[in-house]
Tab-separated table of C-alpha atoms in Angstrom:
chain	number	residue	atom	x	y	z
A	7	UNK	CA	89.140	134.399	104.509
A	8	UNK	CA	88.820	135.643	100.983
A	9	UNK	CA	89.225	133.817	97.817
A	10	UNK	CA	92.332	134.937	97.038
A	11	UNK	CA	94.063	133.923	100.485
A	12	UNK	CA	92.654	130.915	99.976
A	13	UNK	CA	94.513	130.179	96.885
A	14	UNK	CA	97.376	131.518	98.156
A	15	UNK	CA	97.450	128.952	100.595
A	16	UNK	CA	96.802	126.275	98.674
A	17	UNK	CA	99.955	127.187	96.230
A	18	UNK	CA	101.884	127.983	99.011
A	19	UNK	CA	100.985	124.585	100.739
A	20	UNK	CA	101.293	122.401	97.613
A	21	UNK	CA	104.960	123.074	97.464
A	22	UNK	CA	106.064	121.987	100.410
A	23	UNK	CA	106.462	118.286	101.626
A	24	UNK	CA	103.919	118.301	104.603
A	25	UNK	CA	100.708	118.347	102.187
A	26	UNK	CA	101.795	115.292	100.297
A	27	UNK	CA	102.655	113.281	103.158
A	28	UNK	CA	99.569	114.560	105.292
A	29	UNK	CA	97.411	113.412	102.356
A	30	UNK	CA	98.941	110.055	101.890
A	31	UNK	CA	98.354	109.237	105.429
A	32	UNK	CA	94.765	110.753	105.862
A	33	UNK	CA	93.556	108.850	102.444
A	34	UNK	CA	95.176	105.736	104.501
A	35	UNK	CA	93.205	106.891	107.603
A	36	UNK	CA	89.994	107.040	105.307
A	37	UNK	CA	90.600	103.367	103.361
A	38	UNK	CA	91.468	101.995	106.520
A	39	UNK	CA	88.357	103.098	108.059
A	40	UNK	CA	86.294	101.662	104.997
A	41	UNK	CA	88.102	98.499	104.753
A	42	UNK	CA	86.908	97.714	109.039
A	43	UNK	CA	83.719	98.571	108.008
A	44	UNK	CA	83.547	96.247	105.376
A	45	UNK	CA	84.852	93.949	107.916
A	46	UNK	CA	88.318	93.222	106.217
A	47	UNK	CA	86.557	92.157	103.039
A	48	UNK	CA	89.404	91.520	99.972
A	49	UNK	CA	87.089	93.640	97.969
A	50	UNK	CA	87.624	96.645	100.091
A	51	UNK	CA	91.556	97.073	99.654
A	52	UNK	CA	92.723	99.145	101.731
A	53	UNK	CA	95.580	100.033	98.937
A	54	UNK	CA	92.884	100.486	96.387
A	55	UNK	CA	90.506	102.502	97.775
A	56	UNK	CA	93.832	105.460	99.356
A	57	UNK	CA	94.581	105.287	95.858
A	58	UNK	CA	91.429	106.112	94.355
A	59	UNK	CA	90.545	109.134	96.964
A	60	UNK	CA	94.445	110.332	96.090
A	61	UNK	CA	94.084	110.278	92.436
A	62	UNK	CA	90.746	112.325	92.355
A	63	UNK	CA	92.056	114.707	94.760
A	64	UNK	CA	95.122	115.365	92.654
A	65	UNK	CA	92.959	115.639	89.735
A	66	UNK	CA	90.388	118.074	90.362
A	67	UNK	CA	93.289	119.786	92.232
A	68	UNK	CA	95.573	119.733	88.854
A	69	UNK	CA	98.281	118.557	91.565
A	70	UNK	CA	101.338	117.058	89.476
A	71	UNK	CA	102.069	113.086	90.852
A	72	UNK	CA	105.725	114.118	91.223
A	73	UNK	CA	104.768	117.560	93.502
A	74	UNK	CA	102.862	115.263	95.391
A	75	UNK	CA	105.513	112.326	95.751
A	76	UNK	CA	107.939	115.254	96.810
A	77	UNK	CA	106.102	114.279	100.206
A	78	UNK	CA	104.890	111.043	99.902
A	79	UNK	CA	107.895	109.790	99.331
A	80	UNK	CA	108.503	109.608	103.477
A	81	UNK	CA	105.973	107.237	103.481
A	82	UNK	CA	107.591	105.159	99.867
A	83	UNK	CA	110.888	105.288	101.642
A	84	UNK	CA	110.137	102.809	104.496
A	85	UNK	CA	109.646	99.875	102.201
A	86	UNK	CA	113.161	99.763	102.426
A	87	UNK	CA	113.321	98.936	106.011
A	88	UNK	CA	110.060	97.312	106.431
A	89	UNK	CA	111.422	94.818	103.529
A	90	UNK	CA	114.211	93.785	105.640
A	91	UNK	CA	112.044	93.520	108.495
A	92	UNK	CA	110.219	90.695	106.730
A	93	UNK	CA	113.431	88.679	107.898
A	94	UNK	CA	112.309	88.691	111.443
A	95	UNK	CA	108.465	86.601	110.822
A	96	UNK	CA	110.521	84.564	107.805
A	97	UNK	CA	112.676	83.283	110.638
A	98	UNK	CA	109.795	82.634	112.463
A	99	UNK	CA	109.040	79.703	109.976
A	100	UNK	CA	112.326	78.382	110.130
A	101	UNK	CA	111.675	75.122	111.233
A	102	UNK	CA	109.219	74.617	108.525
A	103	UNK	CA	111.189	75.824	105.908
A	104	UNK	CA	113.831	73.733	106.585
A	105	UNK	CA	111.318	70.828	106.399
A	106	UNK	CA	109.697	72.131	103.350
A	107	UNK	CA	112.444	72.981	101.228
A	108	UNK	CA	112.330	71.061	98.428
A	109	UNK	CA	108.081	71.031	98.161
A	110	UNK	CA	108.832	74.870	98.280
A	111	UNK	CA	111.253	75.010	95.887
A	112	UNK	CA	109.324	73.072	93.498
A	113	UNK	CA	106.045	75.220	93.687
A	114	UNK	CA	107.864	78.478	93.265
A	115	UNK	CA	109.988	77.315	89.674
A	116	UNK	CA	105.864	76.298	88.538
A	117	UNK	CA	104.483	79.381	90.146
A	118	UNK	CA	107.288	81.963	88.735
A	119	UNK	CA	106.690	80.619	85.278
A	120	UNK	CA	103.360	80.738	85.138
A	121	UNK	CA	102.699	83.830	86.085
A	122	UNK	CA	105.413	85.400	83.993
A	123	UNK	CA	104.195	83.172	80.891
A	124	UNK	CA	99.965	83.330	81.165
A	125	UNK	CA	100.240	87.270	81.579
A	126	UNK	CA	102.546	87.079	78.306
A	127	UNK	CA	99.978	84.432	76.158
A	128	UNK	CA	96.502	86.825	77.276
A	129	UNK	CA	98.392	89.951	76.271
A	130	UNK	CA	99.497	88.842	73.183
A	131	UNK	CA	96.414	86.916	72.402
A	132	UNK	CA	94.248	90.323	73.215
A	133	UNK	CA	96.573	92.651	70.773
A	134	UNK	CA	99.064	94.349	73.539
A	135	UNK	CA	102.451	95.774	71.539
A	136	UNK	CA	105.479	93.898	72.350
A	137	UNK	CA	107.012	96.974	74.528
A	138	UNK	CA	103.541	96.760	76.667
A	139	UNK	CA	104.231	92.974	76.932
A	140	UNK	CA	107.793	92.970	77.985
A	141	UNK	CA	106.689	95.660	80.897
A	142	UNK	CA	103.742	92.982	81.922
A	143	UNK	CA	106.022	90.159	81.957
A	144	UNK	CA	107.439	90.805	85.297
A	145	UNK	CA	103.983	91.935	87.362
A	146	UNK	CA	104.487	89.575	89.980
A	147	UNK	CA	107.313	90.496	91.520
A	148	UNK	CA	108.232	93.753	94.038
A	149	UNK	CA	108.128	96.700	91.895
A	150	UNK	CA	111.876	97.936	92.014
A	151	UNK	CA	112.917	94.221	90.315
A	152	UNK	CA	110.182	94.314	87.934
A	153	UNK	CA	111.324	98.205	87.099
A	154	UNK	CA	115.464	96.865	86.073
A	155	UNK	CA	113.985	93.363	84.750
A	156	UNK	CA	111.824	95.782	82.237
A	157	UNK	CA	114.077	97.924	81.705
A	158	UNK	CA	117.331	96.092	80.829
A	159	UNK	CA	115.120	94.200	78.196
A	160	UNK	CA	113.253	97.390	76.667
A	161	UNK	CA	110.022	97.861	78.276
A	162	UNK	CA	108.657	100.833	80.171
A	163	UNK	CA	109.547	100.801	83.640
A	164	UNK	CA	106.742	103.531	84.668
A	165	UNK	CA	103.994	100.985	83.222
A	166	UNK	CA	105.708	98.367	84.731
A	167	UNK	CA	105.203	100.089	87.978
A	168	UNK	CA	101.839	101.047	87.719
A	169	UNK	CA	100.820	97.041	86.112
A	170	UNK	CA	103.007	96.180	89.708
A	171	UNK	CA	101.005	97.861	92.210
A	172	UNK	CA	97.691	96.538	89.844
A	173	UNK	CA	98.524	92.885	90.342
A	174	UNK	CA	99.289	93.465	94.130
A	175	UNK	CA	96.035	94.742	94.671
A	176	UNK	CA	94.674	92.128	92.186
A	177	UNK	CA	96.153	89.228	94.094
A	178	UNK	CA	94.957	90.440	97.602
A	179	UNK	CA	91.177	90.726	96.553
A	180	UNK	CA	90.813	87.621	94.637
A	181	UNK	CA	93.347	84.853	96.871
A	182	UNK	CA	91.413	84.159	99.374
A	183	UNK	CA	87.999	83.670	96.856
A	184	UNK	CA	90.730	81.374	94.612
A	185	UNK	CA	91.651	79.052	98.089
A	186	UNK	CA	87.884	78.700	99.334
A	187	UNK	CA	87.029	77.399	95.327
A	188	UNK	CA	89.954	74.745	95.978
A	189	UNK	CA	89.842	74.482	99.118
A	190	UNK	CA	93.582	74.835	100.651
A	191	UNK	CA	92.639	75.961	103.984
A	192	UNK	CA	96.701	75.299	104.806
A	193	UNK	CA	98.202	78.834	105.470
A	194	UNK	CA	101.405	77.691	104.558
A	195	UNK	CA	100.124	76.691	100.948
A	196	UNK	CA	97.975	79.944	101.296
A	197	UNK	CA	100.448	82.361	102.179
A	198	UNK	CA	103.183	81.042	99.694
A	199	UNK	CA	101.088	81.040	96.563
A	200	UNK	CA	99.926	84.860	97.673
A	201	UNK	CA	103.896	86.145	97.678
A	202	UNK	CA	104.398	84.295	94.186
A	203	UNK	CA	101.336	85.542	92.650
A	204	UNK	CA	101.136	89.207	94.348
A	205	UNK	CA	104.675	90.428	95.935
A	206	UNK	CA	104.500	92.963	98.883
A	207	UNK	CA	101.049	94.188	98.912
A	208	UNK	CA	99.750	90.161	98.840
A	209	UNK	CA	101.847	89.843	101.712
A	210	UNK	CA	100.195	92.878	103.370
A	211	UNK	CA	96.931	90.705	102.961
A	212	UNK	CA	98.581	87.113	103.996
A	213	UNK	CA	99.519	89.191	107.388
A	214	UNK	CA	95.744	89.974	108.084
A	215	UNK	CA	95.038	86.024	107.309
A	216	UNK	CA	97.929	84.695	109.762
A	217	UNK	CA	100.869	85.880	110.992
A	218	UNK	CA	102.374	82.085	109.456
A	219	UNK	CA	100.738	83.173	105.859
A	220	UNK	CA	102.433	86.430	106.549
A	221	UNK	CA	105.813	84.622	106.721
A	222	UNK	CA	105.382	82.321	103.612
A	223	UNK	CA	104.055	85.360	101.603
A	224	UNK	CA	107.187	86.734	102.482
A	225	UNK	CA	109.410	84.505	101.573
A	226	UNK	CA	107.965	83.393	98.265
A	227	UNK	CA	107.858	87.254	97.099
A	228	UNK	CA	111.943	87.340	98.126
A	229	UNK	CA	112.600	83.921	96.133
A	230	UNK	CA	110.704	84.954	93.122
A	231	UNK	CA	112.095	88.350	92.870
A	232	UNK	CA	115.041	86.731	92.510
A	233	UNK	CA	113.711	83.806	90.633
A	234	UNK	CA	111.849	86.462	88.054
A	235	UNK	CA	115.032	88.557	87.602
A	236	UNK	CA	116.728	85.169	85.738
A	237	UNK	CA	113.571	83.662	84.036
A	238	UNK	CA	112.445	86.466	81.887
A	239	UNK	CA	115.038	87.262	80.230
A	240	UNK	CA	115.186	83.697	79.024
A	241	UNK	CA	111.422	82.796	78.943
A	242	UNK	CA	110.854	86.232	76.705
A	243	UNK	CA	112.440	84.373	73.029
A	244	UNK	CA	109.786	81.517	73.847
A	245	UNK	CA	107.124	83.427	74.635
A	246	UNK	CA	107.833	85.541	71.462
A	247	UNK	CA	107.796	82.628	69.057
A	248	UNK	CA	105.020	81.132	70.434
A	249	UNK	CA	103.117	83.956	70.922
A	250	UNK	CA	103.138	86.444	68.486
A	251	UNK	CA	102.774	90.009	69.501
A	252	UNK	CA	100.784	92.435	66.936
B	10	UNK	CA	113.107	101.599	118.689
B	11	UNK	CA	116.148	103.893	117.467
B	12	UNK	CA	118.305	100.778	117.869
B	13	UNK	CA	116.157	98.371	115.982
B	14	UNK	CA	115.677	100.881	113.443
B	15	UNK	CA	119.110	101.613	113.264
B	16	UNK	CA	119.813	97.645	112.131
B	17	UNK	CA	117.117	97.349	109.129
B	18	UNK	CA	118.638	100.581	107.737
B	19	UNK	CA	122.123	99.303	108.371
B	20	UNK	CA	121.019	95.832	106.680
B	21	UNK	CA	119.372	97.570	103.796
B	22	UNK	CA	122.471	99.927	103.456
B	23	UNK	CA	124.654	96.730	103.336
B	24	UNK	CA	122.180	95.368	100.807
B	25	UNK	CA	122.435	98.530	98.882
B	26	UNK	CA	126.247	98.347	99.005
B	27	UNK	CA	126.407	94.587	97.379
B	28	UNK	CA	124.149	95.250	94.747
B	29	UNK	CA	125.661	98.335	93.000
B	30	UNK	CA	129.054	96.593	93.421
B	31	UNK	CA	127.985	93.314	91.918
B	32	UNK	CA	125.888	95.087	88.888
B	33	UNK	CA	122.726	92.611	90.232
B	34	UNK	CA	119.156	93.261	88.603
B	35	UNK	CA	118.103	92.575	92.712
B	36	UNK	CA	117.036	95.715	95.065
B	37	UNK	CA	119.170	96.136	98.021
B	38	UNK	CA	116.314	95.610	100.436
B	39	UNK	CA	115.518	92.004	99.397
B	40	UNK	CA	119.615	91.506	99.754
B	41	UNK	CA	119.363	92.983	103.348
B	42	UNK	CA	116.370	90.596	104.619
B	43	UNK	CA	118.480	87.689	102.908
B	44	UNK	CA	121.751	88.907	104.881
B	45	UNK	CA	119.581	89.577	108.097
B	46	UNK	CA	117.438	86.179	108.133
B	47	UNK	CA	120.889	84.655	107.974
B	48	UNK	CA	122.415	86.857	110.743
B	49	UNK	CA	119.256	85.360	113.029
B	50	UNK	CA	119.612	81.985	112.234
B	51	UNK	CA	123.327	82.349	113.322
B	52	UNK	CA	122.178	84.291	116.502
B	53	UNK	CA	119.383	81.910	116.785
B	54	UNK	CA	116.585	84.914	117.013
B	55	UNK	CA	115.915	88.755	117.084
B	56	UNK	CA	115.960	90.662	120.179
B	57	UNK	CA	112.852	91.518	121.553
B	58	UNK	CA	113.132	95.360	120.624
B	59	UNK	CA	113.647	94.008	116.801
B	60	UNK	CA	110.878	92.190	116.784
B	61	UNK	CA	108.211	94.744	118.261
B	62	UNK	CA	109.936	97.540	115.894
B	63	UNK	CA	109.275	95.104	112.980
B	64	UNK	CA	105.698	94.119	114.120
B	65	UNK	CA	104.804	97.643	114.262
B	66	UNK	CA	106.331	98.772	111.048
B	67	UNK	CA	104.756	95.554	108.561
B	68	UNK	CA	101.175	96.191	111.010
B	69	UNK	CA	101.122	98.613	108.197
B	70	UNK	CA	102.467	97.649	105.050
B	71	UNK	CA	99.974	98.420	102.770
B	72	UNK	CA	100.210	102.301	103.483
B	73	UNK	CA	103.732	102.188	101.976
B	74	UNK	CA	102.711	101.209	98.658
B	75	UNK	CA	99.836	103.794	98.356
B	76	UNK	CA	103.070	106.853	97.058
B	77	UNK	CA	103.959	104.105	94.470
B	78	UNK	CA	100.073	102.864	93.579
B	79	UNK	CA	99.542	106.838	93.061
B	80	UNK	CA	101.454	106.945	90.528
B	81	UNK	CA	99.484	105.101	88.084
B	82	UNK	CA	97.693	108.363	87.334
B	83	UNK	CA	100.955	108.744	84.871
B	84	UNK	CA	99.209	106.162	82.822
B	85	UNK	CA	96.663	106.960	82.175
B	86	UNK	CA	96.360	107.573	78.559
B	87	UNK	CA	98.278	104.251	77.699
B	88	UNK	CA	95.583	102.250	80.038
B	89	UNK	CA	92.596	103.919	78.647
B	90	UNK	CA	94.352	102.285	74.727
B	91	UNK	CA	94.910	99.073	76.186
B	92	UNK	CA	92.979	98.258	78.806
B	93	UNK	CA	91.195	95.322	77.832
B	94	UNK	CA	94.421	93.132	76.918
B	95	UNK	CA	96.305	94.452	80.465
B	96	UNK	CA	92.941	93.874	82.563
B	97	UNK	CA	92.805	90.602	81.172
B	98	UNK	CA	96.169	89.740	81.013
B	99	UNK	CA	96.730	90.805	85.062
B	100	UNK	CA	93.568	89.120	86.197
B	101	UNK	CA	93.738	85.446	84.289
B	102	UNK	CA	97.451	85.578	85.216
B	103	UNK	CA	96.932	86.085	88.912
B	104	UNK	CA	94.214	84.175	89.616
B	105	UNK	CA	96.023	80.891	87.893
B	106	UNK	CA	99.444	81.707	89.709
B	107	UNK	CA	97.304	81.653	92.579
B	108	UNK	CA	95.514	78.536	92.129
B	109	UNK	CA	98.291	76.390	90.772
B	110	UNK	CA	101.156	77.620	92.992
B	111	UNK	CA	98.214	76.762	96.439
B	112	UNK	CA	97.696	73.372	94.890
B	113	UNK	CA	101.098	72.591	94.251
B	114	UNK	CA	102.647	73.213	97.387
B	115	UNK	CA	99.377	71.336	98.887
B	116	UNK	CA	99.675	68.197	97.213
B	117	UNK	CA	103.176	68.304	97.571
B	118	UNK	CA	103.408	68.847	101.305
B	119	UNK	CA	101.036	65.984	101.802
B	120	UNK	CA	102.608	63.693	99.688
B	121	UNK	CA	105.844	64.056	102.030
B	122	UNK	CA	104.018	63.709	104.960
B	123	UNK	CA	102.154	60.319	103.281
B	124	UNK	CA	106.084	58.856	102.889
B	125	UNK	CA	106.866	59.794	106.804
C-alpha cells in the first residue's frame, strides 16, 4: 500500500463511529491486561492507564476528542443502564442497610461535607480562581450531578468533568493504602467511604475488593449525589468567607 | 438478556422522565436505581436473568468511564496553569473523605453493636 492510500484510510476511517469505539475498547483490552499483570495493584488503574494510551494516540494522531467520542460514546452510553443496575447488589445489602441506617446516615452528612469543604480550603489556600473552585467543589460525586451542581452556580462544567473522572481514579488507587494505615478491614466501612469519597469509578474498585464493598460503594455514591446536589449550594457562602479565593 | 436489558433502560427512561418534569439537579439514572431498588424490595428480589445481565454489565464498569476520562485532554491548558492547587486540592480531599468517612461508619457500627 502506498502512502497516500494509507492516509486515505486513515481520514476515511476517523470519521466514522467504528474507530472510536474499536479504540476505546482495545486501550481497555491493553489496561486491563496491565492492571492483571500488576496483579490488581490500585496503582495500575485500569481507567488510568486506557486513558493515557487514548490521549497519546489522539495526539500524535491530531484526532479531535469530540470525532473520537462520536464512537466512544456507545461505550459512555451504558452508564446509564449499568447505574440502574447497581440496584440489583444494593438490594443485596438490604438487610444490613436496614440495620445500619442511622450509622450510615450519619457517616455520609460528615463524609459529603468534607470532601466538598477540604477540596474548597486546599484550592483556595494554593491560589485556584473562584470559577476553578466552584467546578472542584463537587468532585466527589458521579460526573453528570457534579456537571448541573457546577453549572447552576457558575463554574465550568467541562473542568468539572475532567476534576470528576481525576478524583475517581484518585480514590481507587489510594483507598485501600488509606484502610490498611487505619486499619478498617470491615468492607462495609470500606466500601461506603470509597462511594462517598470516589463515585462510580471507586465503586468499580470496591467490586474487585468484595462484591458487599461493591454494594456499599454503591449506595453511598447514590446518597451523596443527592446529598452533594443540596450542600453546595449552601456550603459555597461559608466556604467563601472563610476562605478567600485570589 | 434482551428482557433484562429492556428493564434498566425502561427504569432509566422512567428516571429520565421524573427528572426533566420535576426541574431536579439529579441524573435520571440515579432516579431509576432508586425507583428499581424499591420495585425489588416490593417483589422481594430480581429474577435470575436480571441479576446475571447486571453482573455482567458492572464486571466492567470501569471501561465506561474511559469516553468520559478521555476527555480531559480538553483541559489541558487550564491544568498545565493550575495544577499544583487542583493536584493538591483532589488528593488531600480524597484521601481525608476516605479516612474519616471509614472511621466513622467503623466506630459507629461498633458502638451499636456494644449497646445490643
Amino acid at each position: 500500500m502506498n502512502q497516500d492510500s494509507v492516509s486515505g484510510l486513515w481520514v476515511y476511517l476517523s470519521a466514522r463511529p467504528l474507530l472510536g469505539l474499536t479504540m476505546t475498547l482495545v486501550a481497555y483490552g491493553i489496561a486491563w491486561r496491565i492492571h492483571q499483570r500488576f496483579k490488581s495493584h490500585p496503582l495500575a488503574n485500569p481507567v488510568l492507564i486506557a486513558v493515557l494510551l487514548l490521549v497519546t494516540v489522539l495526539t500524535l494522531t491530531h484526532t479531535p476528542y469530540q470525532r473520537y467520542f462520536d464512537g466512544a460514546q456507545f461505550v459512555h452510553f451504558l452508564l446509564g443502564p449499568a447505574t440502574v443496575a447497581l440496584a440489583i447488589p444494593l438490594y443485596g445489602q438490604l438487610q444490613r442497610l436496614r440495620r445500619l441506617a442511622l450509622p450510615l446516615g450519619v457517616t455520609l452528612l460528615i463524609g459529603s461535607a468534607i470532601a466538598i469543604a477540604s477540596a474548597w480550603a486546599v484550592g483556595a489556600w494554593l491560589g485556584a480562581d473562584e470559577q476553578t473552585l466552584i467546578s472542584l467543589a463537587p468532585k466527589s460525586v458521579t460526573t453528570p450531578i457534579a456537571m448541573a451542581v457546577a453549572e447552576a452556580l457558575g463554574g465550568l462544567p467541562s473542568l468539572t468533568a475532567a476534576l470528576v473522572i481525576a478524583t475517581g481514579i484518585l480514590g481507587a488507587m489510594t483507598a485501600q493504602g488509606v484502610f490498611h494505615l487505619l486499619r478498617i478491614r470491615d468492607a462495609a466501612a470500606q466500601g461506603f467511604a470509597i462511594g462517598i469519597a470516589a463515585h462510580g469509578i471507586g465503586t468499580a474498585r470496591a467490586f474487585q475488593l468484595s462484591p458487599e464493598a461493591g454494594a456499599f460503594s454503591a449506595l453511598a455514591m447514590a446518597a451523596n449525589g443527592l446529598l452533594t446536589a443540596v450542600l453546595v449550594p449552601w456550603l459555597i457562602p461559608w466556604l467563601k468567607a472563610l476562605f478567600a479565593a485570589h | 438478556m434482551l428482557n433484562a436489558m429492556t428493564v434498566l433502560l425502561g427504569f432509566q427512561l422512567i428516571g429520565e422522565i421524573i427528572t426533566r418534569l420535576a426541574g431536579w439537579p439529579i441524573p435520571g439514572p440515579v432516579i431509576g436505581m432508586a425507583l428499581l431498588f424499591l420495585v425489588l424490595v416490593l417483589r422481594r428480589g430480581p429474577g435470575e436473568e436480571l441479576s446475571r445481565t447486571s453482573n455482567g454489565l458492572l464486571s466492567h464498569l470501569s471501561l465506561l468511564f474511559v469516553p468520559a476520562g478521555t476527555g480531559i485532554m480538553l483541559h489541558a491548558d487550564r491544568l498545565a496553569s493550575e495544577w499544583l492547587p487542583l493536584a493538591a486540592a483532589l488528593l488531600a480531599s480524597t484521601l481525608l473523605t476516605l479516612g474519616v468517612s471509614a472511621v466513622c461508619l467503623h466506630l459507629l457500627v461498633r458502638k451499636g453493636q456494644q449497646r445490643q
